[in-house]
Short mmCIF file of C-alpha atoms in Angstrom, two decimals:
data_model
loop_
_atom_site.label_atom_id
_atom_site.label_comp_id
_atom_site.label_asym_id
_atom_site.label_seq_id
_atom_site.Cartn_x
_atom_site.Cartn_y
_atom_site.Cartn_z
CA ARG A 951 21.21 13.48 98.80
CA GLU A 952 21.91 12.16 102.31
CA ALA A 953 25.25 10.86 101.16
CA SER A 954 26.23 14.23 99.70
CA THR A 955 25.15 16.01 102.88
CA GLU A 956 27.25 13.68 105.05
CA ALA A 957 30.22 14.06 102.72
CA ARG A 958 30.12 17.84 102.92
CA LYS A 959 30.14 17.67 106.72
CA HIS A 960 33.50 15.98 106.53
CA GLY A 961 35.14 18.50 104.20
CA SER A 962 34.33 17.25 100.72
CA GLY A 963 32.04 18.74 98.10
CA ARG A 964 31.02 15.31 96.72
CA PRO A 965 30.62 11.82 98.17
CA ARG A 966 33.78 9.74 98.39
CA PRO A 967 34.09 6.36 96.67
CA GLY A 968 32.52 3.58 98.69
CA TRP A 969 30.21 5.83 100.71
CA LEU A 970 27.05 4.83 98.82
CA GLU A 971 27.91 1.12 99.13
CA ILE A 972 28.36 1.45 102.89
CA HIS A 973 25.34 3.72 103.42
CA PRO A 974 22.72 3.23 100.70
CA PRO A 975 20.14 5.99 100.28
CA GLY A 976 17.52 5.85 103.02
CA GLY A 977 19.70 3.70 105.27
CA SER A 978 20.44 4.59 108.86
CA THR A 979 23.84 6.02 109.77
CA ALA A 980 23.28 6.02 113.51
CA GLY A 981 26.19 4.71 115.53
CA MET A 982 28.50 4.62 112.51
CA ARG A 983 31.20 7.04 111.45
CA PRO A 984 32.35 7.94 107.93
CA PRO A 985 35.64 6.54 106.62
CA GLU A 986 38.83 8.43 107.45
CA ARG A 987 39.97 11.10 105.01
CA ALA A 988 42.90 10.23 102.79
CA GLY A 989 45.10 13.04 104.19
CA ALA A 990 44.36 12.37 107.85
CA ASN A 991 47.07 9.74 108.30
CA LYS A 992 49.61 11.97 106.60
CA CYS A 993 48.84 14.83 109.00
CA GLU A 994 49.23 12.50 111.97
CA LYS A 995 52.54 11.27 110.58
CA LYS A 996 53.76 14.84 110.16
CA LYS A 997 52.78 15.67 113.73
CA LYS A 998 54.60 12.60 114.98
CA LYS A 999 57.60 13.46 112.83
CA LYS A 1000 57.74 16.98 114.25
CA LYS A 1001 57.85 15.59 117.77
CA LYS A 1002 60.96 13.61 116.89
CA GLY A 1003 64.26 15.33 117.46
CA GLY A 1004 66.95 15.85 120.03
CA ARG A 1005 69.76 13.45 120.80
CA GLY A 1006 67.49 10.59 121.83
CA ASP A 1007 67.14 8.75 125.13
CA ASP A 1008 70.21 6.60 124.54
CA VAL A 1009 72.82 8.76 122.85
CA GLU A 1010 75.37 5.97 122.42
CA ALA A 1011 72.82 3.69 120.78
CA THR A 1012 71.69 6.50 118.48
CA LEU A 1013 75.27 7.23 117.42
CA ALA A 1014 75.94 3.53 116.82
CA GLU A 1015 72.85 3.22 114.66
CA ARG A 1016 73.83 6.30 112.62
CA ARG A 1017 77.33 4.86 112.08
CA ARG A 1018 75.76 1.61 110.88
CA GLN A 1019 73.67 3.59 108.40
CA ASN A 1020 76.72 5.65 107.30
CA ARG A 1021 75.07 8.87 108.50
CA CYS A 1022 76.85 11.94 109.90
CA THR A 1023 76.93 11.98 113.72
CA PHE A 1024 77.23 15.77 114.04
CA PHE A 1025 74.37 17.26 116.09
CA LEU A 1026 72.88 20.54 114.86
CA GLU A 1027 72.02 22.54 117.97
CA GLN A 1028 69.86 25.17 116.26
CA LYS A 1029 67.78 22.56 114.40
CA ASN A 1030 67.76 20.14 117.34
CA ARG A 1031 68.62 17.13 115.20
CA TYR A 1032 71.52 15.25 113.66
CA CYS A 1033 72.92 16.10 110.24
CA ASN A 1034 71.20 14.09 107.50
CA SER A 1035 74.19 13.87 105.16
CA CYS A 1036 76.11 10.67 104.48
CA SER A 1037 79.39 10.25 106.28
CA VAL A 1038 82.75 10.19 104.50
CA LYS A 1039 84.24 6.71 104.12
CA GLY A 1040 86.36 5.85 107.13
CA THR A 1041 84.86 8.56 109.39
CA ASP A 1042 81.56 9.21 111.17
CA ARG A 1043 81.17 12.78 109.83
CA CYS A 1044 80.14 14.26 106.50
CA GLY A 1045 82.57 16.34 104.45
CA HIS A 1046 81.27 19.57 105.91
CA HIS A 1047 81.35 18.57 109.60
CA ARG A 1048 84.39 16.30 109.47
CA GLU A 1049 86.83 18.97 110.63
CA VAL A 1050 84.58 21.40 112.52
CA GLU A 1051 86.04 20.59 115.91
CA VAL A 1052 89.70 20.17 114.97
CA ARG A 1053 89.76 22.94 112.32
CA PRO A 1054 87.76 25.99 113.42
CA ARG A 1055 86.30 28.35 110.82
CA VAL A 1056 86.51 32.16 110.81
CA ARG A 1057 84.83 34.89 108.76
CA CYS A 1058 86.59 36.07 105.64
CA PRO A 1059 88.15 39.51 106.27
CA VAL A 1060 87.44 40.59 102.68
CA ASP A 1061 83.78 39.51 102.60
CA PRO A 1062 82.36 38.62 106.06
CA SER A 1063 79.28 36.98 104.49
CA HIS A 1064 81.14 33.64 104.29
CA THR A 1065 83.67 31.66 106.34
CA CYS A 1066 86.85 29.68 105.74
CA PHE A 1067 89.20 27.45 107.76
CA LYS A 1068 91.34 29.47 110.13
CA ASP A 1069 94.57 27.69 109.13
CA GLU A 1070 93.86 28.42 105.44
CA LEU A 1071 92.91 32.08 105.91
CA GLU A 1072 95.94 33.52 104.09
CA LYS A 1073 95.45 31.24 101.08
CA HIS A 1074 91.71 31.88 101.02
CA VAL A 1075 92.12 35.66 100.93
CA LEU A 1076 94.26 35.36 97.80
CA ARG A 1077 91.72 33.28 95.86
CA CYS A 1078 88.49 34.67 97.37
CA ASN A 1079 85.98 35.93 94.78
CA ALA A 1080 85.60 39.14 96.77
CA THR A 1081 89.36 39.73 96.40
CA LYS A 1082 89.10 39.22 92.64
CA ARG A 1083 86.21 41.68 92.42
CA LYS A 1084 88.16 44.20 94.47
CA ARG A 1085 91.17 43.91 92.14
CA GLU A 1086 88.94 44.49 89.14
CA LEU A 1087 87.32 47.48 90.85
CA GLU A 1088 90.70 49.06 91.64
CA LYS A 1089 91.42 49.20 87.90
CA LYS A 1090 88.38 51.40 87.23
CA LYS A 1091 88.85 55.13 86.66
CA TYR A 1092 86.11 56.01 89.13
CA PHE A 1093 87.73 54.11 92.03
CA CYS A 1094 89.85 55.97 94.58
CA GLN A 1095 90.25 54.52 98.07
CA ASP A 1096 88.45 56.60 100.75
CA VAL A 1097 88.35 59.67 98.50
CA ASN A 1098 85.11 60.93 100.07
CA LEU A 1099 86.02 60.31 103.71
CA GLY A 1100 87.78 62.54 106.20
CA GLU A 1101 91.19 61.87 107.67
CA GLU A 1102 91.74 58.35 108.94
CA SER A 1103 92.56 59.65 112.43
CA LEU A 1104 88.95 60.81 112.80
CA SER A 1105 87.72 57.20 112.79
CA THR A 1106 89.25 56.68 116.25
CA LEU A 1107 86.51 58.94 117.67
CA ASP A 1108 83.69 56.73 116.35
CA VAL A 1109 82.26 54.16 118.75
CA PRO A 1110 79.80 51.28 118.10
CA ALA A 1111 76.08 51.70 118.80
CA SER A 1112 76.18 49.46 121.87
CA GLU A 1113 78.86 51.69 123.42
CA ARG A 1114 76.85 54.82 122.60
CA LYS A 1115 73.84 53.40 124.42
CA ARG A 1116 75.98 52.57 127.45
CA VAL A 1117 77.24 56.16 127.59
CA VAL A 1118 73.69 57.56 127.34
CA LEU A 1119 72.50 55.26 130.09
CA GLY A 1120 75.45 56.41 132.22
CA LEU A 1121 74.39 60.06 132.04
CA SER A 1122 72.48 61.49 134.94
CA GLY A 1123 69.00 62.86 134.32
CA GLU A 1124 70.27 66.42 134.61
CA GLU A 1125 73.13 65.84 132.15
CA LEU A 1126 70.86 64.21 129.59
CA ARG A 1127 68.23 66.92 129.80
CA SER A 1128 70.95 69.56 129.46
CA LEU A 1129 72.21 67.90 126.27
CA VAL A 1130 68.69 67.67 124.83
CA SER A 1131 68.07 71.32 125.70
CA ARG A 1132 71.23 72.37 123.83
CA VAL A 1133 70.10 70.32 120.81
CA HIS A 1134 66.73 72.10 120.74
CA ALA A 1135 68.43 75.50 121.02
CA SER A 1136 70.86 74.70 118.19
CA VAL A 1137 68.01 73.51 115.95
CA ALA A 1138 66.14 76.77 116.56
CA SER A 1139 69.27 78.78 115.71
CA LEU A 1140 69.97 76.85 112.50
CA SER A 1141 66.30 76.97 111.45
CA ALA A 1142 66.25 80.76 111.77
CA ASP A 1143 69.49 81.03 109.81
CA LEU A 1144 68.36 78.72 106.99
CA GLY A 1145 64.72 79.85 106.93
CA TYR A 1146 63.38 76.43 107.88
CA ALA A 1147 60.01 75.99 109.61
CA GLU A 1148 58.68 72.57 110.62
CA PRO A 1149 55.61 71.88 108.41
CA GLU A 1150 52.49 70.19 109.70
CA ASP A 1151 51.83 66.56 108.83
CA ASP A 1152 49.42 66.71 105.90
CA PRO A 1153 48.62 64.43 102.92
CA SER A 1154 49.25 67.39 100.61
CA LEU A 1155 52.97 66.96 101.29
CA LEU A 1156 52.92 64.07 98.78
CA LEU A 1157 53.47 65.75 95.44
CA ARG A 1158 52.45 63.92 92.28
CA PRO A 1159 53.91 65.37 89.06
CA GLU A 1160 51.75 64.87 86.01
CA GLU A 1161 54.60 63.04 84.26
CA CYS A 1162 54.49 60.34 86.98
CA SER A 1163 50.76 59.63 86.59
CA PRO A 1164 51.26 56.39 84.55
CA TRP A 1165 53.01 54.87 87.58
CA PHE A 1166 49.95 55.04 89.81
CA GLY A 1167 47.17 52.47 90.06
CA LEU A 1168 44.49 51.32 92.47
CA GLY A 1169 44.79 49.17 95.57
CA GLU A 1170 47.81 48.10 97.60
CA PHE A 1171 49.68 47.25 94.41
CA SER A 1172 49.50 49.33 91.28
CA GLY A 1173 46.75 48.26 88.90
CA GLU A 1174 46.96 46.80 85.44
CA GLY A 1175 46.68 50.25 83.88
CA ALA A 1176 49.80 51.49 85.65
CA HIS A 1177 53.38 51.42 84.44
CA GLN A 1178 54.96 47.97 84.12
CA LEU A 1179 57.59 48.62 86.79
CA ALA A 1180 55.07 50.14 89.20
CA ARG A 1181 53.10 46.89 89.38
CA LYS A 1182 56.05 45.10 90.97
CA TYR A 1183 56.03 46.77 94.38
CA LYS A 1184 53.78 48.58 96.84
CA ALA A 1185 52.09 51.82 95.89
CA ARG A 1186 53.46 53.68 98.93
CA HIS A 1187 56.95 53.47 97.43
CA VAL A 1188 55.64 54.90 94.16
CA SER A 1189 54.07 57.83 96.03
CA GLN A 1190 57.31 58.56 97.92
CA GLN A 1191 59.40 58.49 94.75
CA ALA A 1192 56.94 60.71 92.89
CA SER A 1193 57.04 63.20 95.77
CA ILE A 1194 60.86 63.22 95.73
CA ILE A 1195 60.74 63.95 92.00
CA GLY A 1196 58.06 66.61 92.49
CA ASN A 1197 59.95 68.44 95.25
CA THR A 1198 63.19 68.37 93.27
CA ASN A 1199 61.50 69.70 90.13
CA ALA A 1200 59.75 72.43 92.11
CA PHE A 1201 63.11 73.51 93.52
CA ALA A 1202 65.36 73.26 90.45
CA GLY A 1203 63.06 72.78 87.45
CA LYS A 1204 62.48 69.66 85.37
CA GLY A 1205 65.67 69.87 83.36
CA ASP A 1206 66.09 68.98 79.69
CA ARG A 1207 66.72 65.63 78.04
CA ASP A 1208 70.51 66.02 78.12
CA VAL A 1209 70.58 65.81 81.93
CA CYS A 1210 72.53 62.86 83.35
CA LEU A 1211 70.78 61.35 86.37
CA LEU A 1212 73.17 59.90 88.96
CA GLU A 1213 71.39 57.80 91.61
CA LEU A 1214 73.58 56.95 94.61
CA GLY A 1215 72.76 54.00 96.86
CA ALA A 1216 70.44 52.95 94.06
CA GLY A 1217 69.58 49.43 95.24
CA LYS A 1218 67.30 48.00 92.55
CA GLY A 1219 67.11 51.40 90.87
CA TYR A 1220 63.38 52.06 90.92
CA LEU A 1221 63.75 55.75 91.78
CA GLY A 1222 66.12 56.36 88.88
CA ALA A 1223 63.98 54.31 86.49
CA MET A 1224 60.87 56.27 87.39
CA TRP A 1225 62.76 59.55 87.05
CA VAL A 1226 64.31 59.02 83.60
CA GLN A 1227 61.17 57.49 82.10
CA SER A 1228 58.91 60.20 83.48
CA MET A 1229 61.20 63.10 82.53
CA ALA A 1230 62.69 61.48 79.40
CA TYR A 1231 66.31 61.95 80.48
CA LYS A 1232 68.95 60.53 78.16
CA THR A 1233 71.40 59.03 80.67
CA LEU A 1234 70.99 57.10 83.93
CA VAL A 1235 73.92 56.03 86.12
CA LEU A 1236 73.17 53.78 89.12
CA VAL A 1237 75.72 53.27 91.90
CA ASP A 1238 75.55 50.78 94.76
CA ASN A 1239 78.06 48.67 96.69
CA GLN A 1240 76.36 45.36 95.87
CA CYS A 1241 74.36 43.57 93.20
CA PHE A 1242 70.60 42.98 93.27
CA LYS A 1243 68.11 40.72 91.54
CA PHE A 1244 65.09 42.04 89.62
CA LYS A 1245 66.70 45.40 88.92
CA ALA A 1246 64.61 48.15 87.35
CA ASP A 1247 67.32 49.10 84.89
CA ARG A 1248 66.48 45.99 82.86
CA GLU A 1249 63.10 47.51 81.99
CA VAL A 1250 64.66 50.88 81.15
CA ARG A 1251 67.01 49.20 78.67
CA LYS A 1252 64.05 47.61 76.91
CA ASP A 1253 62.65 51.03 76.01
CA ASN A 1254 65.90 52.07 74.29
CA SER A 1255 65.03 55.66 75.20
CA SER A 1256 67.76 56.08 77.85
CA SER A 1257 71.23 54.64 78.29
CA VAL A 1258 71.75 52.90 81.63
CA SER A 1259 75.03 52.19 83.45
CA ARG A 1260 75.35 50.38 86.76
CA LEU A 1261 78.50 50.74 88.86
CA GLU A 1262 79.30 48.48 91.81
CA CYS A 1263 81.34 50.66 94.12
CA ASP A 1264 81.22 51.89 97.71
CA LEU A 1265 80.34 55.58 97.87
CA LYS A 1266 83.38 56.29 100.02
CA ASP A 1267 85.61 55.15 97.12
CA LEU A 1268 83.63 56.75 94.25
CA ASP A 1269 85.57 59.41 92.35
CA VAL A 1270 82.77 61.06 90.38
CA THR A 1271 85.26 62.75 88.05
CA GLY A 1272 86.16 59.33 86.67
CA ILE A 1273 82.64 58.37 85.57
CA GLU A 1274 82.61 58.76 81.79
CA GLU A 1275 78.86 59.40 81.49
CA VAL A 1276 79.03 62.19 84.06
CA ALA A 1277 82.13 63.77 82.54
CA ALA A 1278 80.52 63.76 79.09
CA SER A 1279 77.37 65.51 80.33
CA ASP A 1280 77.05 69.24 80.90
CA ARG A 1281 74.40 68.84 83.59
CA CYS A 1282 74.10 66.13 86.25
CA ARG A 1283 71.43 65.52 88.87
CA VAL A 1284 72.48 63.61 91.99
CA VAL A 1285 69.59 61.83 93.71
CA GLY A 1286 69.04 59.16 96.33
CA LYS A 1287 66.26 57.72 98.44
CA HIS A 1288 66.90 56.81 102.07
CA LEU A 1289 70.68 56.86 102.06
CA CYS A 1290 71.59 55.35 105.42
CA GLY A 1291 73.59 57.42 107.87
CA GLY A 1292 77.01 58.35 106.56
CA ALA A 1293 76.01 57.48 102.97
CA THR A 1294 74.17 60.81 102.86
CA ASP A 1295 77.38 62.62 103.79
CA LEU A 1296 79.29 60.72 101.11
CA ALA A 1297 76.63 61.73 98.56
CA LEU A 1298 77.02 65.39 99.57
CA GLU A 1299 80.79 65.15 99.20
CA ILE A 1300 80.39 63.57 95.76
CA SER A 1301 78.04 66.38 94.72
CA ALA A 1302 80.56 68.99 95.83
CA ASN A 1303 83.28 67.21 93.84
CA LEU A 1304 81.16 67.54 90.69
CA ARG A 1305 81.92 71.25 90.71
CA SER A 1306 85.64 70.48 90.41
CA LEU A 1307 85.24 68.88 86.97
CA ARG A 1308 87.15 70.71 84.29
CA GLY A 1309 85.48 71.93 81.14
CA LYS A 1310 82.92 74.40 79.95
CA ALA A 1311 80.60 75.73 82.69
CA ALA A 1312 82.29 73.55 85.30
CA ALA A 1313 80.66 75.45 88.15
CA ARG A 1314 77.25 74.58 86.72
CA ARG A 1315 78.05 70.88 86.23
CA LEU A 1316 75.83 70.00 89.19
CA ASP A 1317 72.29 70.65 88.03
CA CYS A 1318 70.79 69.89 91.44
CA LEU A 1319 70.88 67.54 94.41
CA GLY A 1320 67.93 65.67 95.94
CA ILE A 1321 68.69 63.27 98.80
CA ALA A 1322 66.13 61.72 101.16
CA THR A 1323 67.99 61.17 104.44
CA CYS A 1324 67.64 58.09 106.64
CA CYS A 1325 69.07 56.19 109.63
CA HIS A 1326 70.92 59.03 111.35
CA HIS A 1327 71.97 56.64 114.11
CA ARG A 1328 74.44 55.14 111.61
CA CYS A 1329 76.27 58.41 111.01
CA THR A 1330 80.01 58.45 111.68
CA TRP A 1331 82.24 61.34 112.68
CA ARG A 1332 84.76 60.59 109.96
CA ALA A 1333 82.15 60.71 107.17
CA PHE A 1334 80.10 63.63 108.56
CA VAL A 1335 80.71 66.60 106.25
CA ALA A 1336 79.59 69.32 108.69
CA ARG A 1337 82.04 68.58 111.51
CA GLU A 1338 83.24 72.18 111.82
CA ILE A 1339 79.68 73.51 111.93
CA PHE A 1340 78.71 70.97 114.58
CA LEU A 1341 81.70 71.94 116.73
CA SER A 1342 80.95 75.65 116.30
CA LEU A 1343 77.56 75.08 117.96
CA GLY A 1344 79.31 74.11 121.20
CA PHE A 1345 79.18 70.33 120.83
CA SER A 1346 82.11 67.92 120.91
CA ALA A 1347 82.99 64.91 118.78
CA GLN A 1348 82.02 62.66 121.70
CA GLU A 1349 78.62 64.33 121.96
CA PHE A 1350 78.11 63.69 118.23
CA GLN A 1351 78.05 59.98 119.05
CA LEU A 1352 75.30 60.55 121.62
CA VAL A 1353 73.24 62.85 119.39
CA SER A 1354 73.52 60.35 116.55
CA TRP A 1355 72.35 57.48 118.76
CA MET A 1356 69.41 59.44 120.19
CA THR A 1357 67.99 60.02 116.69
CA GLY A 1358 66.54 56.52 116.95
CA TRP A 1359 64.02 57.81 119.50
CA ALA A 1360 62.19 59.66 116.70
CA VAL A 1361 60.89 56.64 114.80
CA CYS A 1362 61.77 53.35 116.50
CA GLY A 1363 59.21 51.36 118.50
CA HIS A 1364 56.96 54.15 119.72
CA GLY A 1365 53.28 53.33 119.89
CA ASN A 1366 53.90 49.65 120.70
CA PRO A 1367 51.53 48.58 123.54
CA LYS A 1368 54.08 46.13 124.97
CA GLU A 1369 56.70 48.86 125.10
CA ALA A 1370 54.26 51.17 126.88
CA GLU A 1371 53.56 48.49 129.51
CA ALA A 1372 57.27 47.83 130.00
CA GLU A 1373 57.95 51.54 130.36
CA ALA A 1374 55.16 51.92 132.91
CA ARG A 1375 56.57 49.06 135.01
CA ALA A 1376 60.09 50.47 134.77
CA ARG A 1377 58.91 53.93 135.76
CA GLU A 1378 57.48 52.53 138.98
CA ASN A 1379 61.00 51.54 140.04
CA ASP A 1380 62.70 54.58 138.41
CA THR A 1381 65.13 52.18 136.66
CA ASP A 1382 65.20 49.96 133.62
CA ALA A 1383 65.75 46.19 133.61
CA ALA A 1384 69.51 46.70 134.08
CA GLY A 1385 69.04 49.03 137.05
CA HIS A 1386 69.97 52.25 135.22
CA PRO A 1387 67.92 55.47 135.34
CA LEU A 1388 65.48 55.39 132.45
CA PHE A 1389 67.04 58.07 130.19
CA GLY A 1390 66.74 60.75 132.83
CA MET A 1391 63.11 59.71 133.39
CA MET A 1392 62.05 61.39 130.15
CA THR A 1393 58.56 60.58 128.96
CA ARG A 1394 57.96 58.89 125.64
CA GLU A 1395 56.75 62.14 124.05
CA GLU A 1396 59.87 63.94 125.29
CA ARG A 1397 62.13 61.24 123.85
CA MET A 1398 60.35 61.33 120.47
CA ALA A 1399 60.69 65.12 120.36
CA ALA A 1400 64.36 64.84 121.34
CA GLY A 1401 64.96 62.23 118.61
CA ARG A 1402 63.38 64.46 115.97
CA ALA A 1403 65.44 67.41 117.16
CA CYS A 1404 68.65 65.35 116.89
CA LYS A 1405 67.72 64.40 113.31
CA ARG A 1406 67.01 68.02 112.43
CA LEU A 1407 70.31 69.11 113.98
CA LEU A 1408 72.40 66.78 111.80
CA ASP A 1409 70.45 67.58 108.61
CA LEU A 1410 70.46 71.34 109.16
CA CYS A 1411 74.22 71.22 109.73
CA ARG A 1412 74.47 69.48 106.35
CA ALA A 1413 72.26 72.16 104.74
CA ARG A 1414 74.51 74.92 106.09
CA TRP A 1415 77.58 73.06 104.80
CA LEU A 1416 76.03 73.03 101.32
CA ARG A 1417 75.47 76.78 101.52
CA GLU A 1418 79.07 77.32 102.58
CA LYS A 1419 80.06 75.40 99.44
CA GLY A 1420 78.30 78.06 97.37
CA MET A 1421 75.03 76.23 96.72
CA ALA A 1422 71.45 77.21 97.42
CA ALA A 1423 70.15 74.61 99.89
CA ARG A 1424 66.74 73.76 101.27
CA TYR A 1425 65.46 71.22 103.81
CA VAL A 1426 61.92 69.96 103.14
CA LYS A 1427 59.41 67.34 104.28
CA TYR A 1428 58.28 65.29 101.27
CA ALA A 1429 55.81 62.86 102.90
CA PRO A 1430 53.56 62.68 105.98
CA GLN A 1431 54.56 60.60 108.99
CA ASP A 1432 52.05 57.82 108.31
CA VAL A 1433 53.67 57.11 104.92
CA THR A 1434 57.25 56.95 106.19
CA GLY A 1435 59.02 58.05 109.35
CA GLU A 1436 62.07 59.03 107.29
CA ASN A 1437 60.25 61.81 105.43
CA MET A 1438 62.86 64.61 105.10
CA MET A 1439 65.11 65.45 102.17
CA LEU A 1440 67.94 67.84 101.32
CA LEU A 1441 67.79 69.92 98.14
CA ALA A 1442 70.64 71.96 96.65
CA LYS A 1443 71.60 73.58 93.35
#
């Protein structure tokens, strides 16, 4: 019993071998310590190993020893150690680091996710896998370069986010407050014209159609009784998707089985999968500019109840009239969840192009549109569909860049205690860390309100553009703020 008690004190549920021989029952253990645990030495070795690193006290001796061991002598600055690969015969570098210094590498212009040697750039572009994929894509009927973008000359007016911030910081307090005041006035004017009123934040905003009930479970992740796909990700995403479906159905009806569901910016396709399986639609088309693992369309194919097609194409190059499944269907629903920045504008342009399809009831080809907007700070002037409306409100293309950048104030970083402390210190000196006036000395609440107003301005301009295209449009809040900060969506039919 004493042996078991002592063993448990040192992290084991039963006595270790040899303990009873060293300390027989009833014997005294005073002045003695139990044997070391088996893993103790390993932990010490790991600690010692972690301390090793750097170039060493004697760099020349270290390099000589690595050459003797046929190890690469290239030092990895980020990892603070030498490369562990074997060196190529006749050199002191491995195959990867042999020509780093004499042959610099640059990013591939076709696919910047990888690099190549600068002196082989022209050859690499010809045989790059991204080039091959692009050639295959150009053969598709639904591909048309920049078909959903504005004129190329408009891109010269777009500036990067860092430049936008510099311009905002360069504005005087009076100029910035004047711009924000004009934004608020324009939002009020558009809201009155479109019949939009800002709803209160309430849990009842999350709609849950009865058809989506199998997707819900208990806890952070959906329970065992929920739908198979719903168990693979957090329940808050399920609730957002169900609310998007519920708001769209409330606006345009559920639709019949012959509806073709077109999800743009689909990602893994969970929104589309939930939609077609809940509403029993016959056709699902998913579009995104890249491939993903663990896609939801795999599970939809298993049911054999809906046909699924996945297209890998940038929305700016997507000619919707060339998609066979869409052309063969009399009714098409265009949906998307959190389409970043200009992707929302591209989706609106694609929806408008649906009405140009030839055939019976061409004007009714678009059943409805349901797009949850997101990341307004990534909007571009060339892609923005409501440029004329924005200009008619008294703003300029240059001010669009500022309004777009200020949308980030609505959701980014607010409520962080460290940010509040930094703001308080900066306010004492009336400048930020770089010595600039702190956004016209606007308070945090004023900046958040200004950011929300900038978001509303861009989205309401889009809603008016849809109405000018002959569609009934609505702008709604589909989720409370505590579920997602990007909780607004555009509806049209």
